[in-house]
Amino acid sequence: SGKKNDPWHDSAGGKGPLPDFDALLKRARDWSRRFLGGGGGGNGIGIAVIGILIAWLAVDSVVRVNASDTAIVLRFGHFSRLMTPGINFKFPRPIESVVRVDIGQVRQTNDQVRMLTRDENIVLVDFSVQYQVRDPRLFAFGVSDPDATLGQAAESAVRSVIGASDMDMILSGQRTELMAQAKKLLQSTLDQYNTGLSVSELNFQNVRPPQEV
């Protein structure tokens, strides 16, 4: 047509020049080069860093919880929720972190106490306690060392029951009743101290006078 063809100007409407897209593209390229560390090899390094960061965020956001476990999610150090077994998702660290608790494991402790019975006889008692985690949140944050707390509470419960019983009662068939009383007292103490533990068995394995007697 003999007119000057300029794709960046509106020759039909006569409304003046449109935005300078060449300049916009140049500014975008300059900004990306500065962000990625300059031209040439810097672009490759920047892209690699961003790729590693994205991969880390993706991996850190996926949590696999085993069938016997429960995972506690902390958001900025505060309790947020519990994760069930299977594949779970969370915000990456440091926003959210995970504390795993094995709730399927049957734990056991054994101990021995030497004490006086109600009729002032000396008796030696070997006992064992089997227990599991009932409340993962309380187990993780209720007390500083729930397993040690259980050991101390179990010894206290056995001493309380044995000390209130006569030697004949302890050595006779009433031992089963005494074990049930000790178990009930132990569970009450664990609940009072918010350990999150549940006692499944408390047994007197051996009750006898000491060797010296």
mmCIF file of N, CA and C in Angstrom, residues 45-163:
data_model
loop_
_atom_site.group_PDB
_atom_site.id
_atom_site.type_symbol
_atom_site.label_atom_id
_atom_site.label_comp_id
_atom_site.label_asym_id
_atom_site.label_seq_id
_atom_site.Cartn_x
_atom_site.Cartn_y
_atom_site.Cartn_z
ATOM 1 N N ILE A 45 23.379 -22.214 36.916
ATOM 2 C CA ILE A 45 23.521 -22.390 38.364
ATOM 3 C C ILE A 45 22.247 -21.990 39.077
ATOM 4 N N GLY A 46 21.681 -20.847 38.659
ATOM 5 C CA GLY A 46 20.446 -20.391 39.297
ATOM 6 C C GLY A 46 19.311 -21.372 39.094
ATOM 7 N N ILE A 47 19.179 -21.895 37.888
ATOM 8 C CA ILE A 47 18.122 -22.866 37.610
ATOM 9 C C ILE A 47 18.336 -24.137 38.426
ATOM 10 N N ALA A 48 19.608 -24.565 38.562
ATOM 11 C CA ALA A 48 19.902 -25.762 39.350
ATOM 12 C C ALA A 48 19.536 -25.554 40.818
ATOM 13 N N VAL A 49 19.869 -24.368 41.334
ATOM 14 C CA VAL A 49 19.552 -24.071 42.735
ATOM 15 C C VAL A 49 18.040 -24.091 42.945
ATOM 16 N N ILE A 50 17.311 -23.458 42.026
ATOM 17 C CA ILE A 50 15.852 -23.434 42.144
ATOM 18 C C ILE A 50 15.275 -24.847 42.025
ATOM 19 N N GLY A 51 15.853 -25.653 41.127
ATOM 20 C CA GLY A 51 15.384 -27.029 40.977
ATOM 21 C C GLY A 51 15.603 -27.851 42.242
ATOM 22 N N ILE A 52 16.790 -27.693 42.846
ATOM 23 C CA ILE A 52 17.078 -28.413 44.091
ATOM 24 C C ILE A 52 16.136 -27.966 45.197
ATOM 25 N N LEU A 53 15.877 -26.657 45.267
ATOM 26 C CA LEU A 53 14.978 -26.130 46.286
ATOM 27 C C LEU A 53 13.563 -26.690 46.120
ATOM 28 N N ILE A 54 13.083 -26.726 44.871
ATOM 29 C CA ILE A 54 11.742 -27.262 44.618
ATOM 30 C C ILE A 54 11.681 -28.743 44.967
ATOM 31 N N ALA A 55 12.728 -29.505 44.617
ATOM 32 C CA ALA A 55 12.758 -30.936 44.934
ATOM 33 C C ALA A 55 12.770 -31.163 46.438
ATOM 34 N N TRP A 56 13.555 -30.348 47.163
ATOM 35 C CA TRP A 56 13.605 -30.491 48.621
ATOM 36 C C TRP A 56 12.247 -30.181 49.248
ATOM 37 N N LEU A 57 11.589 -29.132 48.763
ATOM 38 C CA LEU A 57 10.279 -28.781 49.288
ATOM 39 C C LEU A 57 9.270 -29.895 49.034
ATOM 40 N N ALA A 58 9.351 -30.513 47.841
ATOM 41 C CA ALA A 58 8.424 -31.589 47.516
ATOM 42 C C ALA A 58 8.665 -32.815 48.397
ATOM 43 N N VAL A 59 9.941 -33.178 48.597
ATOM 44 C CA VAL A 59 10.257 -34.351 49.417
ATOM 45 C C VAL A 59 9.915 -34.094 50.875
ATOM 46 N N ASP A 60 10.220 -32.901 51.375
ATOM 47 C CA ASP A 60 9.989 -32.593 52.791
ATOM 48 C C ASP A 60 8.511 -32.406 53.105
ATOM 49 N N SER A 61 7.682 -32.293 52.095
ATOM 50 C CA SER A 61 6.256 -32.094 52.325
ATOM 51 C C SER A 61 5.489 -33.412 52.369
ATOM 52 N N VAL A 62 6.134 -34.503 52.018
ATOM 53 C CA VAL A 62 5.484 -35.822 52.005
ATOM 54 C C VAL A 62 6.016 -36.647 53.168
ATOM 55 N N VAL A 63 5.113 -37.204 53.978
ATOM 56 C CA VAL A 63 5.494 -38.000 55.150
ATOM 57 C C VAL A 63 4.805 -39.350 55.056
ATOM 58 N N ARG A 64 5.601 -40.410 55.147
ATOM 59 C CA ARG A 64 5.051 -41.773 55.163
ATOM 60 C C ARG A 64 5.044 -42.274 56.602
ATOM 61 N N VAL A 65 3.876 -42.619 57.101
ATOM 62 C CA VAL A 65 3.719 -43.082 58.482
ATOM 63 C C VAL A 65 3.480 -44.586 58.467
ATOM 64 N N ASN A 66 4.289 -45.331 59.228
ATOM 65 C CA ASN A 66 4.153 -46.788 59.297
ATOM 66 C C ASN A 66 2.852 -47.190 59.999
ATOM 67 N N ALA A 67 2.466 -48.435 59.797
ATOM 68 C CA ALA A 67 1.180 -48.914 60.329
ATOM 69 C C ALA A 67 1.130 -48.864 61.852
ATOM 70 N N SER A 68 2.269 -49.055 62.520
ATOM 71 C CA SER A 68 2.281 -49.080 63.988
ATOM 72 C C SER A 68 2.593 -47.714 64.594
ATOM 73 N N ASP A 69 2.751 -46.715 63.753
ATOM 74 C CA ASP A 69 3.161 -45.391 64.235
ATOM 75 C C ASP A 69 2.028 -44.381 64.153
ATOM 76 N N THR A 70 2.213 -43.316 64.903
ATOM 77 C CA THR A 70 1.416 -42.104 64.763
ATOM 78 C C THR A 70 2.397 -40.941 64.700
ATOM 79 N N ALA A 71 2.163 -40.013 63.801
ATOM 80 C CA ALA A 71 3.050 -38.855 63.649
ATOM 81 C C ALA A 71 2.350 -37.607 64.180
ATOM 82 N N ILE A 72 3.073 -36.860 65.000
ATOM 83 C CA ILE A 72 2.570 -35.609 65.555
ATOM 84 C C ILE A 72 3.138 -34.464 64.737
ATOM 85 N N VAL A 73 2.266 -33.622 64.213
ATOM 86 C CA VAL A 73 2.691 -32.477 63.406
ATOM 87 C C VAL A 73 2.755 -31.233 64.287
ATOM 88 N N LEU A 74 3.916 -30.603 64.285
ATOM 89 C CA LEU A 74 4.111 -29.356 65.016
ATOM 90 C C LEU A 74 4.226 -28.216 64.018
ATOM 91 N N ARG A 75 3.439 -27.189 64.213
ATOM 92 C CA ARG A 75 3.517 -26.008 63.361
ATOM 93 C C ARG A 75 4.152 -24.879 64.165
ATOM 94 N N PHE A 76 5.358 -24.501 63.756
ATOM 95 C CA PHE A 76 6.156 -23.513 64.493
ATOM 96 C C PHE A 76 6.304 -23.915 65.962
ATOM 97 N N GLY A 77 6.485 -25.236 66.203
ATOM 98 C CA GLY A 77 6.727 -25.733 67.547
ATOM 99 C C GLY A 77 5.495 -26.033 68.362
ATOM 100 N N HIS A 78 4.301 -25.746 67.854
ATOM 101 C CA HIS A 78 3.066 -25.990 68.590
ATOM 102 C C HIS A 78 2.290 -27.140 67.939
ATOM 103 N N PHE A 79 1.584 -27.908 68.771
ATOM 104 C CA PHE A 79 0.820 -29.039 68.253
ATOM 105 C C PHE A 79 -0.206 -28.573 67.232
ATOM 106 N N SER A 80 -0.247 -29.277 66.091
ATOM 107 C CA SER A 80 -1.197 -28.937 65.031
ATOM 108 C C SER A 80 -2.216 -30.059 64.815
ATOM 109 N N ARG A 81 -1.712 -31.306 64.617
ATOM 110 C CA ARG A 81 -2.629 -32.412 64.309
ATOM 111 C C ARG A 81 -1.844 -33.718 64.385
ATOM 112 N N LEU A 82 -2.585 -34.829 64.254
ATOM 113 C CA LEU A 82 -1.995 -36.165 64.209
ATOM 114 C C LEU A 82 -2.103 -36.721 62.802
ATOM 115 N N MET A 83 -1.073 -37.442 62.367
ATOM 116 C CA MET A 83 -1.092 -38.102 61.072
ATOM 117 C C MET A 83 -1.400 -39.576 61.265
ATOM 118 N N THR A 84 -2.273 -40.106 60.422
ATOM 119 C CA THR A 84 -2.613 -41.523 60.452
ATOM 120 C C THR A 84 -1.649 -42.300 59.560
ATOM 121 N N PRO A 85 -1.575 -43.637 59.723
ATOM 122 C CA PRO A 85 -0.688 -44.440 58.866
ATOM 123 C C PRO A 85 -0.994 -44.244 57.382
ATOM 124 N N GLY A 86 0.071 -44.229 56.588
ATOM 125 C CA GLY A 86 -0.069 -44.023 55.152
ATOM 126 C C GLY A 86 0.711 -42.796 54.706
ATOM 127 N N ILE A 87 0.346 -42.278 53.537
ATOM 128 C CA ILE A 87 0.995 -41.097 52.971
ATOM 129 C C ILE A 87 0.260 -39.848 53.456
ATOM 130 N N ASN A 88 1.005 -38.917 54.032
ATOM 131 C CA ASN A 88 0.445 -37.672 54.537
ATOM 132 C C ASN A 88 1.253 -36.499 53.985
ATOM 133 N N PHE A 89 0.652 -35.326 54.032
ATOM 134 C CA PHE A 89 1.306 -34.125 53.525
ATOM 135 C C PHE A 89 1.352 -33.060 54.619
ATOM 136 N N LYS A 90 2.395 -32.249 54.558
ATOM 137 C CA LYS A 90 2.566 -31.161 55.507
ATOM 138 C C LYS A 90 3.316 -30.015 54.836
ATOM 139 N N PHE A 91 3.355 -28.885 55.511
ATOM 140 C CA PHE A 91 4.184 -27.788 55.044
ATOM 141 C C PHE A 91 5.649 -28.128 55.325
ATOM 142 N N PRO A 92 6.562 -27.710 54.448
ATOM 143 C CA PRO A 92 7.981 -28.035 54.670
ATOM 144 C C PRO A 92 8.542 -27.321 55.896
ATOM 145 N N ARG A 93 9.649 -27.847 56.409
ATOM 146 C CA ARG A 93 10.331 -27.189 57.513
ATOM 147 C C ARG A 93 10.886 -25.844 57.055
ATOM 148 N N PRO A 94 10.934 -24.855 57.904
ATOM 149 C CA PRO A 94 10.680 -24.883 59.357
ATOM 150 C C PRO A 94 9.230 -24.590 59.743
ATOM 151 N N ILE A 95 8.314 -24.588 58.765
ATOM 152 C CA ILE A 95 6.918 -24.296 59.102
ATOM 153 C C ILE A 95 6.326 -25.429 59.929
ATOM 154 N N GLU A 96 6.460 -26.664 59.436
ATOM 155 C CA GLU A 96 5.931 -27.812 60.163
ATOM 156 C C GLU A 96 7.000 -28.895 60.286
ATOM 157 N N SER A 97 7.053 -29.531 61.444
ATOM 158 C CA SER A 97 7.943 -30.658 61.691
ATOM 159 C C SER A 97 7.118 -31.822 62.232
ATOM 160 N N VAL A 98 7.718 -33.011 62.241
ATOM 161 C CA VAL A 98 6.994 -34.233 62.607
ATOM 162 C C VAL A 98 7.742 -34.978 63.703
ATOM 163 N N VAL A 99 6.999 -35.436 64.710
ATOM 164 C CA VAL A 99 7.529 -36.299 65.767
ATOM 165 C C VAL A 99 6.797 -37.637 65.667
ATOM 166 N N ARG A 100 7.543 -38.721 65.483
ATOM 167 C CA ARG A 100 6.939 -40.043 65.327
ATOM 168 C C ARG A 100 6.881 -40.767 66.676
ATOM 169 N N VAL A 101 5.760 -41.443 66.921
ATOM 170 C CA VAL A 101 5.576 -42.213 68.139
ATOM 171 C C VAL A 101 5.088 -43.607 67.754
ATOM 172 N N ASP A 102 5.767 -44.630 68.249
ATOM 173 C CA ASP A 102 5.383 -46.019 67.973
ATOM 174 C C ASP A 102 4.310 -46.430 68.982
ATOM 175 N N ILE A 103 3.061 -46.490 68.529
ATOM 176 C CA ILE A 103 1.956 -46.851 69.418
ATOM 177 C C ILE A 103 1.666 -48.345 69.378
ATOM 178 N N GLY A 104 2.274 -49.073 68.456
ATOM 179 C CA GLY A 104 2.032 -50.514 68.363
ATOM 180 C C GLY A 104 2.980 -51.345 69.206
ATOM 181 N N GLN A 105 4.081 -50.768 69.625
ATOM 182 C CA GLN A 105 5.078 -51.508 70.391
ATOM 183 C C GLN A 105 4.593 -51.788 71.811
ATOM 184 N N VAL A 106 4.735 -53.035 72.243
ATOM 185 C CA VAL A 106 4.444 -53.414 73.623
ATOM 186 C C VAL A 106 5.745 -53.261 74.417
ATOM 187 N N ARG A 107 5.776 -52.292 75.310
ATOM 188 C CA ARG A 107 6.965 -52.008 76.104
ATOM 189 C C ARG A 107 6.917 -52.789 77.409
ATOM 190 N N GLN A 108 8.096 -53.011 77.989
ATOM 191 C CA GLN A 108 8.148 -53.785 79.226
ATOM 192 C C GLN A 108 9.258 -53.256 80.122
ATOM 193 N N THR A 109 9.000 -53.267 81.410
ATOM 194 C CA THR A 109 10.008 -52.930 82.407
ATOM 195 C C THR A 109 9.961 -53.952 83.525
ATOM 196 N N ASN A 110 11.124 -54.245 84.108
ATOM 197 C CA ASN A 110 11.237 -55.208 85.209
ATOM 198 C C ASN A 110 11.994 -54.558 86.356
ATOM 199 N N ASP A 111 11.618 -54.930 87.562
ATOM 200 C CA ASP A 111 12.294 -54.366 88.725
ATOM 201 C C ASP A 111 12.112 -55.296 89.918
ATOM 202 N N GLN A 112 12.788 -54.952 91.004
ATOM 203 C CA GLN A 112 12.726 -55.741 92.231
ATOM 204 C C GLN A 112 12.655 -54.794 93.414
ATOM 205 N N VAL A 113 11.789 -55.094 94.380
ATOM 206 C CA VAL A 113 11.684 -54.281 95.585
ATOM 207 C C VAL A 113 11.838 -55.179 96.807
ATOM 208 N N ARG A 114 12.485 -54.628 97.830
ATOM 209 C CA ARG A 114 12.639 -55.305 99.114
ATOM 210 C C ARG A 114 11.977 -54.417 100.163
ATOM 211 N N MET A 115 11.031 -54.981 100.913
ATOM 212 C CA MET A 115 10.268 -54.115 101.811
ATOM 213 C C MET A 115 9.635 -54.922 102.935
ATOM 214 N N LEU A 116 9.015 -54.190 103.845
ATOM 215 C CA LEU A 116 8.295 -54.789 104.957
ATOM 216 C C LEU A 116 6.822 -54.946 104.607
ATOM 217 N N THR A 117 6.258 -56.086 105.009
ATOM 218 C CA THR A 117 4.818 -56.283 104.859
ATOM 219 C C THR A 117 4.096 -55.646 106.050
ATOM 220 N N ARG A 118 2.776 -55.727 106.033
ATOM 221 C CA ARG A 118 1.998 -55.119 107.119
ATOM 222 C C ARG A 118 2.282 -55.787 108.468
ATOM 223 N N ASP A 119 2.567 -57.099 108.434
ATOM 224 C CA ASP A 119 2.883 -57.802 109.679
ATOM 225 C C ASP A 119 4.386 -57.828 109.959
ATOM 226 N N GLU A 120 5.110 -56.888 109.325
ATOM 227 C CA GLU A 120 6.527 -56.642 109.597
ATOM 228 C C GLU A 120 7.421 -57.822 109.242
ATOM 229 N N ASN A 121 7.115 -58.457 108.147
ATOM 230 C CA ASN A 121 8.000 -59.456 107.557
ATOM 231 C C ASN A 121 8.703 -58.831 106.347
ATOM 232 N N ILE A 122 9.947 -59.248 106.124
ATOM 233 C CA ILE A 122 10.684 -58.741 104.964
ATOM 234 C C ILE A 122 10.373 -59.640 103.761
ATOM 235 N N VAL A 123 10.065 -59.014 102.639
ATOM 236 C CA VAL A 123 9.733 -59.769 101.443
ATOM 237 C C VAL A 123 10.441 -59.154 100.247
ATOM 238 N N LEU A 124 10.831 -60.004 99.312
ATOM 239 C CA LEU A 124 11.500 -59.583 98.079
ATOM 240 C C LEU A 124 10.565 -59.882 96.916
ATOM 241 N N VAL A 125 10.240 -58.865 96.129
ATOM 242 C CA VAL A 125 9.251 -59.020 95.054
ATOM 243 C C VAL A 125 9.896 -58.656 93.711
ATOM 244 N N ASP A 126 9.889 -59.598 92.781
ATOM 245 C CA ASP A 126 10.263 -59.323 91.383
ATOM 246 C C ASP A 126 8.977 -59.101 90.602
ATOM 247 N N PHE A 127 8.904 -57.998 89.883
ATOM 248 C CA PHE A 127 7.678 -57.717 89.127
ATOM 249 C C PHE A 127 8.018 -57.190 87.741
ATOM 250 N N SER A 128 7.062 -57.307 86.849
ATOM 251 C CA SER A 128 7.209 -56.808 85.471
ATOM 252 C C SER A 128 5.938 -56.077 85.076
ATOM 253 N N VAL A 129 6.102 -55.097 84.198
ATOM 254 C CA VAL A 129 4.972 -54.309 83.703
ATOM 255 C C VAL A 129 5.050 -54.248 82.190
ATOM 256 N N GLN A 130 3.944 -54.563 81.540
ATOM 257 C CA GLN A 130 3.826 -54.387 80.086
ATOM 258 C C GLN A 130 2.869 -53.238 79.816
ATOM 259 N N TYR A 131 3.247 -52.371 78.884
ATOM 260 C CA TYR A 131 2.434 -51.183 78.633
ATOM 261 C C TYR A 131 2.623 -50.704 77.197
ATOM 262 N N GLN A 132 1.694 -49.855 76.760
ATOM 263 C CA GLN A 132 1.728 -49.279 75.417
ATOM 264 C C GLN A 132 1.388 -47.796 75.486
ATOM 265 N N VAL A 133 1.659 -47.123 74.368
ATOM 266 C CA VAL A 133 1.310 -45.709 74.264
ATOM 267 C C VAL A 133 -0.156 -45.595 73.887
ATOM 268 N N ARG A 134 -0.926 -44.922 74.704
ATOM 269 C CA ARG A 134 -2.350 -44.726 74.437
ATOM 270 C C ARG A 134 -2.615 -43.361 73.807
ATOM 271 N N ASP A 135 -1.913 -42.350 74.270
ATOM 272 C CA ASP A 135 -2.095 -40.986 73.762
ATOM 273 C C ASP A 135 -0.742 -40.462 73.282
ATOM 274 N N PRO A 136 -0.486 -40.457 71.961
ATOM 275 C CA PRO A 136 0.827 -40.037 71.462
ATOM 276 C C PRO A 136 1.198 -38.612 71.857
ATOM 277 N N ARG A 137 0.224 -37.716 71.881
ATOM 278 C CA ARG A 137 0.519 -36.323 72.224
ATOM 279 C C ARG A 137 0.999 -36.201 73.666
ATOM 280 N N LEU A 138 0.304 -36.864 74.599
ATOM 281 C CA LEU A 138 0.730 -36.821 75.988
ATOM 282 C C LEU A 138 2.064 -37.539 76.181
ATOM 283 N N PHE A 139 2.267 -38.654 75.479
ATOM 284 C CA PHE A 139 3.522 -39.395 75.590
ATOM 285 C C PHE A 139 4.706 -38.535 75.170
ATOM 286 N N ALA A 140 4.514 -37.743 74.107
ATOM 287 C CA ALA A 140 5.617 -36.932 73.594
ATOM 288 C C ALA A 140 5.847 -35.663 74.403
ATOM 289 N N PHE A 141 4.770 -35.089 74.960
ATOM 290 C CA PHE A 141 4.914 -33.771 75.572
ATOM 291 C C PHE A 141 4.360 -33.672 76.995
ATOM 292 N N GLY A 142 3.746 -34.757 77.513
ATOM 293 C CA GLY A 142 3.159 -34.677 78.848
ATOM 294 C C GLY A 142 4.198 -34.620 79.945
ATOM 295 N N VAL A 143 5.204 -35.490 79.884
ATOM 296 C CA VAL A 143 6.306 -35.514 80.844
ATOM 297 C C VAL A 143 7.614 -35.648 80.066
ATOM 298 N N SER A 144 8.712 -35.326 80.725
ATOM 299 C CA SER A 144 9.998 -35.338 80.025
ATOM 300 C C SER A 144 10.458 -36.748 79.687
ATOM 301 N N ASP A 145 10.184 -37.730 80.554
ATOM 302 C CA ASP A 145 10.609 -39.114 80.312
ATOM 303 C C ASP A 145 9.510 -40.054 80.791
ATOM 304 N N PRO A 146 8.538 -40.353 79.950
ATOM 305 C CA PRO A 146 7.401 -41.184 80.387
ATOM 306 C C PRO A 146 7.801 -42.598 80.790
ATOM 307 N N ASP A 147 8.809 -43.186 80.148
ATOM 308 C CA ASP A 147 9.218 -44.549 80.506
ATOM 309 C C ASP A 147 9.811 -44.586 81.915
ATOM 310 N N ALA A 148 10.653 -43.603 82.236
ATOM 311 C CA ALA A 148 11.219 -43.541 83.584
ATOM 312 C C ALA A 148 10.132 -43.243 84.610
ATOM 313 N N THR A 149 9.170 -42.402 84.238
ATOM 314 C CA THR A 149 8.055 -42.111 85.141
ATOM 315 C C THR A 149 7.258 -43.367 85.441
ATOM 316 N N LEU A 150 7.041 -44.196 84.416
ATOM 317 C CA LEU A 150 6.313 -45.450 84.646
ATOM 318 C C LEU A 150 7.079 -46.363 85.595
ATOM 319 N N GLY A 151 8.404 -46.461 85.432
ATOM 320 C CA GLY A 151 9.188 -47.313 86.314
ATOM 321 C C GLY A 151 9.075 -46.892 87.770
ATOM 322 N N GLN A 152 9.142 -45.591 88.010
ATOM 323 C CA GLN A 152 9.038 -45.101 89.380
ATOM 324 C C GLN A 152 7.626 -45.293 89.936
ATOM 325 N N ALA A 153 6.626 -45.041 89.090
ATOM 326 C CA ALA A 153 5.243 -45.210 89.537
ATOM 327 C C ALA A 153 4.925 -46.679 89.793
ATOM 328 N N ALA A 154 5.496 -47.590 88.997
ATOM 329 C CA ALA A 154 5.253 -49.023 89.204
ATOM 330 C C ALA A 154 5.844 -49.479 90.534
ATOM 331 N N GLU A 155 7.049 -49.055 90.847
ATOM 332 C CA GLU A 155 7.656 -49.416 92.130
ATOM 333 C C GLU A 155 6.818 -48.883 93.290
ATOM 334 N N SER A 156 6.334 -47.641 93.160
ATOM 335 C CA SER A 156 5.512 -47.057 94.212
ATOM 336 C C SER A 156 4.212 -47.834 94.403
ATOM 337 N N ALA A 157 3.584 -48.264 93.294
ATOM 338 C CA ALA A 157 2.330 -49.009 93.378
ATOM 339 C C ALA A 157 2.542 -50.367 94.037
ATOM 340 N N VAL A 158 3.620 -51.069 93.671
ATOM 341 C CA VAL A 158 3.901 -52.375 94.265
ATOM 342 C C VAL A 158 4.189 -52.231 95.754
ATOM 343 N N ARG A 159 4.976 -51.232 96.111
ATOM 344 C CA ARG A 159 5.277 -51.013 97.531
ATOM 345 C C ARG A 159 4.002 -50.709 98.323
ATOM 346 N N SER A 160 3.116 -49.921 97.737
ATOM 347 C CA SER A 160 1.883 -49.564 98.432
ATOM 348 C C SER A 160 1.020 -50.796 98.693
ATOM 349 N N VAL A 161 0.894 -51.666 97.708
ATOM 350 C CA VAL A 161 0.041 -52.851 97.845
ATOM 351 C C VAL A 161 0.680 -53.874 98.775
ATOM 352 N N ILE A 162 1.973 -54.138 98.583
ATOM 353 C CA ILE A 162 2.650 -55.128 99.413
ATOM 354 C C ILE A 162 2.727 -54.656 100.863
ATOM 355 N N GLY A 163 3.012 -53.377 101.066
ATOM 356 C CA GLY A 163 3.130 -52.854 102.416
ATOM 357 C C GLY A 163 1.826 -52.876 103.190
#
